[in-house]
Every structure is written in structure tokens, then in C-alpha cells.
Amino acid sequence: MASSTHSPQDEDRPDSGPDAGPSADSDAKSSTERHSAKLPESHWARARDGTNTEALEYLRNRSKAPGVADGGSERNHYCLKCNGVLPLRYDSRKAAEKVPPKKCPHCGEPIEQRVRAMFNWVETDQVPGSDARAMAPLVVGLILIVAGAVWLAVRFLL
């Protein structure tokens, strides 16, 4: 026996006419207009009507980015150039892998291993590689200067 998603409220709603429920071919805008028509004039949604248009347009365009229709994986990150969906595989408690940058399968842009563009933020929190090689000349130079100063002090003061 097939189950129906019919609610008791649907029994009171006519199938045609001015009080008919939403049809299958209704677009999002008319649906929004229908819902806002039921709101009182003082409702906060009416005050915000028409705001955040740039953000809404950005999200609409982003939903058309490459790979979005495919669904991605459990967690995704996005290409910084084309906003294409990329599967996310990393452990933020470990240093970033030292492998050549992968390329975006959508636009071919090299992907930085330690920077990930998530849905609405950019993560740069992976532990960077060690700075020991960069600091070694400074540490050796400092040790030589201190050793030279001690040698001079011992040689001329004693």
C-alpha cells in the first residue's frame, strides 16, 4: 500500500481557483511572494525584503560551479579560482603533505595544500613545515658571535 504525503490541511485546500495550493510548476519567486503575502506588515522578513541581494546572487552563482551537481563528498573544499567542488582529505593535526600541488580538475589551477576554501570561510590552520633550515644560519651566526665575544673576554681580561 502506497503511503500518501497528504496532510489534513490539504483537504480544505481547493485544487483550482484563487485559493488553490502551489502548483508543481510554480517558481521560487512566486512561492516567496505567496509566503510573504501571509506575513503581517510589521514582520521582520518584510523589513529585510530586497536586502542581501549581492550575497544571494553570489550563492546562486556558486551553486552553478563545476562539481556542485555531482554532490562532492562528506566534506568538500573549493577551488579558489573557479569555486569547483574538491573532495577534502586531510588531518588538521598533522603538517601538510609535502607533495607537488594538485591541479583543480575543473580549471587546472594548482591547489595550495595548506589553504582550503571551505563553503563560507578559508582555512589556513594546518601546521606549516619546520623553519629549522631557515633559522639554522642565524643560530650558527649567533653562536659564533657569542663564542668570539667569550674568547676575546677570556683572552684580554684574564
XYZ file of C-alpha atoms in Angstrom, residues 6-108:
103
model
C -1.370 14.171 2.181
C -1.974 16.337 5.251
C -5.332 17.190 6.858
C -4.808 20.809 5.818
C -4.740 19.723 2.162
C -8.354 18.513 2.417
C -9.530 22.089 2.988
C -7.457 23.474 0.105
C -9.182 23.583 -3.298
C -7.374 22.108 -6.312
C -8.128 25.066 -8.554
C -9.191 28.661 -8.311
C -7.761 31.645 -6.461
C -7.331 29.698 -3.189
C -5.598 26.701 -4.796
C -2.339 25.464 -3.322
C 1.015 25.822 -5.068
C 1.265 24.073 -8.402
C 4.205 21.922 -9.422
C 5.322 24.493 -11.987
C 5.455 27.421 -9.523
C 8.794 29.164 -9.479
C 10.708 30.213 -6.342
C 9.807 33.878 -6.655
C 6.052 33.283 -6.730
C 6.443 30.921 -3.774
C 8.275 33.645 -1.865
C 5.594 36.154 -2.777
C 2.878 33.766 -1.571
C 4.591 33.260 1.775
C 5.289 36.956 2.289
C 1.654 37.763 1.467
C 0.662 35.887 4.638
C 3.023 37.915 6.841
C 1.856 40.969 8.762
C 3.292 44.333 7.713
C 5.401 44.527 10.906
C 7.128 41.154 10.344
C 10.954 41.278 10.221
C 11.034 39.412 6.899
C 9.190 42.272 5.202
C 11.729 44.773 6.555
C 14.572 42.689 5.093
C 12.870 42.091 1.762
C 15.256 43.059 -1.026
C 18.343 43.147 1.210
C 21.393 40.917 0.856
C 20.862 40.713 -2.889
C 24.617 40.515 -3.523
C 25.005 37.594 -1.116
C 22.028 35.781 -2.588
C 23.319 36.301 -6.129
C 26.770 35.037 -5.081
C 25.265 31.869 -3.595
C 23.074 31.322 -6.664
C 26.126 31.601 -8.924
C 28.156 29.388 -6.614
C 25.550 26.661 -6.859
C 26.298 26.575 -10.607
C 30.051 25.994 -10.023
C 31.691 22.882 -11.504
C 31.148 19.723 -9.494
C 28.271 21.061 -7.388
C 25.699 18.999 -9.275
C 27.794 15.865 -8.613
C 27.381 16.393 -4.875
C 31.005 16.112 -3.725
C 31.894 14.019 -0.669
C 31.309 14.108 3.095
C 33.372 17.286 3.371
C 34.353 19.457 0.468
C 36.555 22.379 -0.196
C 36.515 24.595 -3.232
C 38.947 25.790 -5.879
C 39.938 29.394 -5.187
C 39.718 30.232 -8.897
C 36.568 28.545 -10.246
C 34.775 27.586 -6.966
C 34.609 23.994 -8.217
C 33.958 21.283 -5.614
C 37.008 19.304 -4.486
C 36.904 16.350 -2.065
C 38.561 17.156 1.264
C 41.085 14.689 2.670
C 43.372 15.916 5.434
C 44.135 15.727 9.117
C 44.481 19.242 10.519
C 46.554 17.927 13.444
C 49.414 16.977 11.134
C 51.677 19.048 8.927
C 50.505 19.491 5.379
C 51.799 16.868 2.990
C 54.875 17.894 1.022
C 53.671 16.766 -2.365
C 53.554 18.760 -5.571
C 50.370 20.835 -5.698
C 47.461 19.037 -7.272
C 45.531 20.742 -10.005
C 41.839 21.562 -9.986
C 40.053 19.028 -12.201
C 37.730 21.794 -13.420
C 40.046 24.679 -14.344
C 43.586 23.241 -13.990
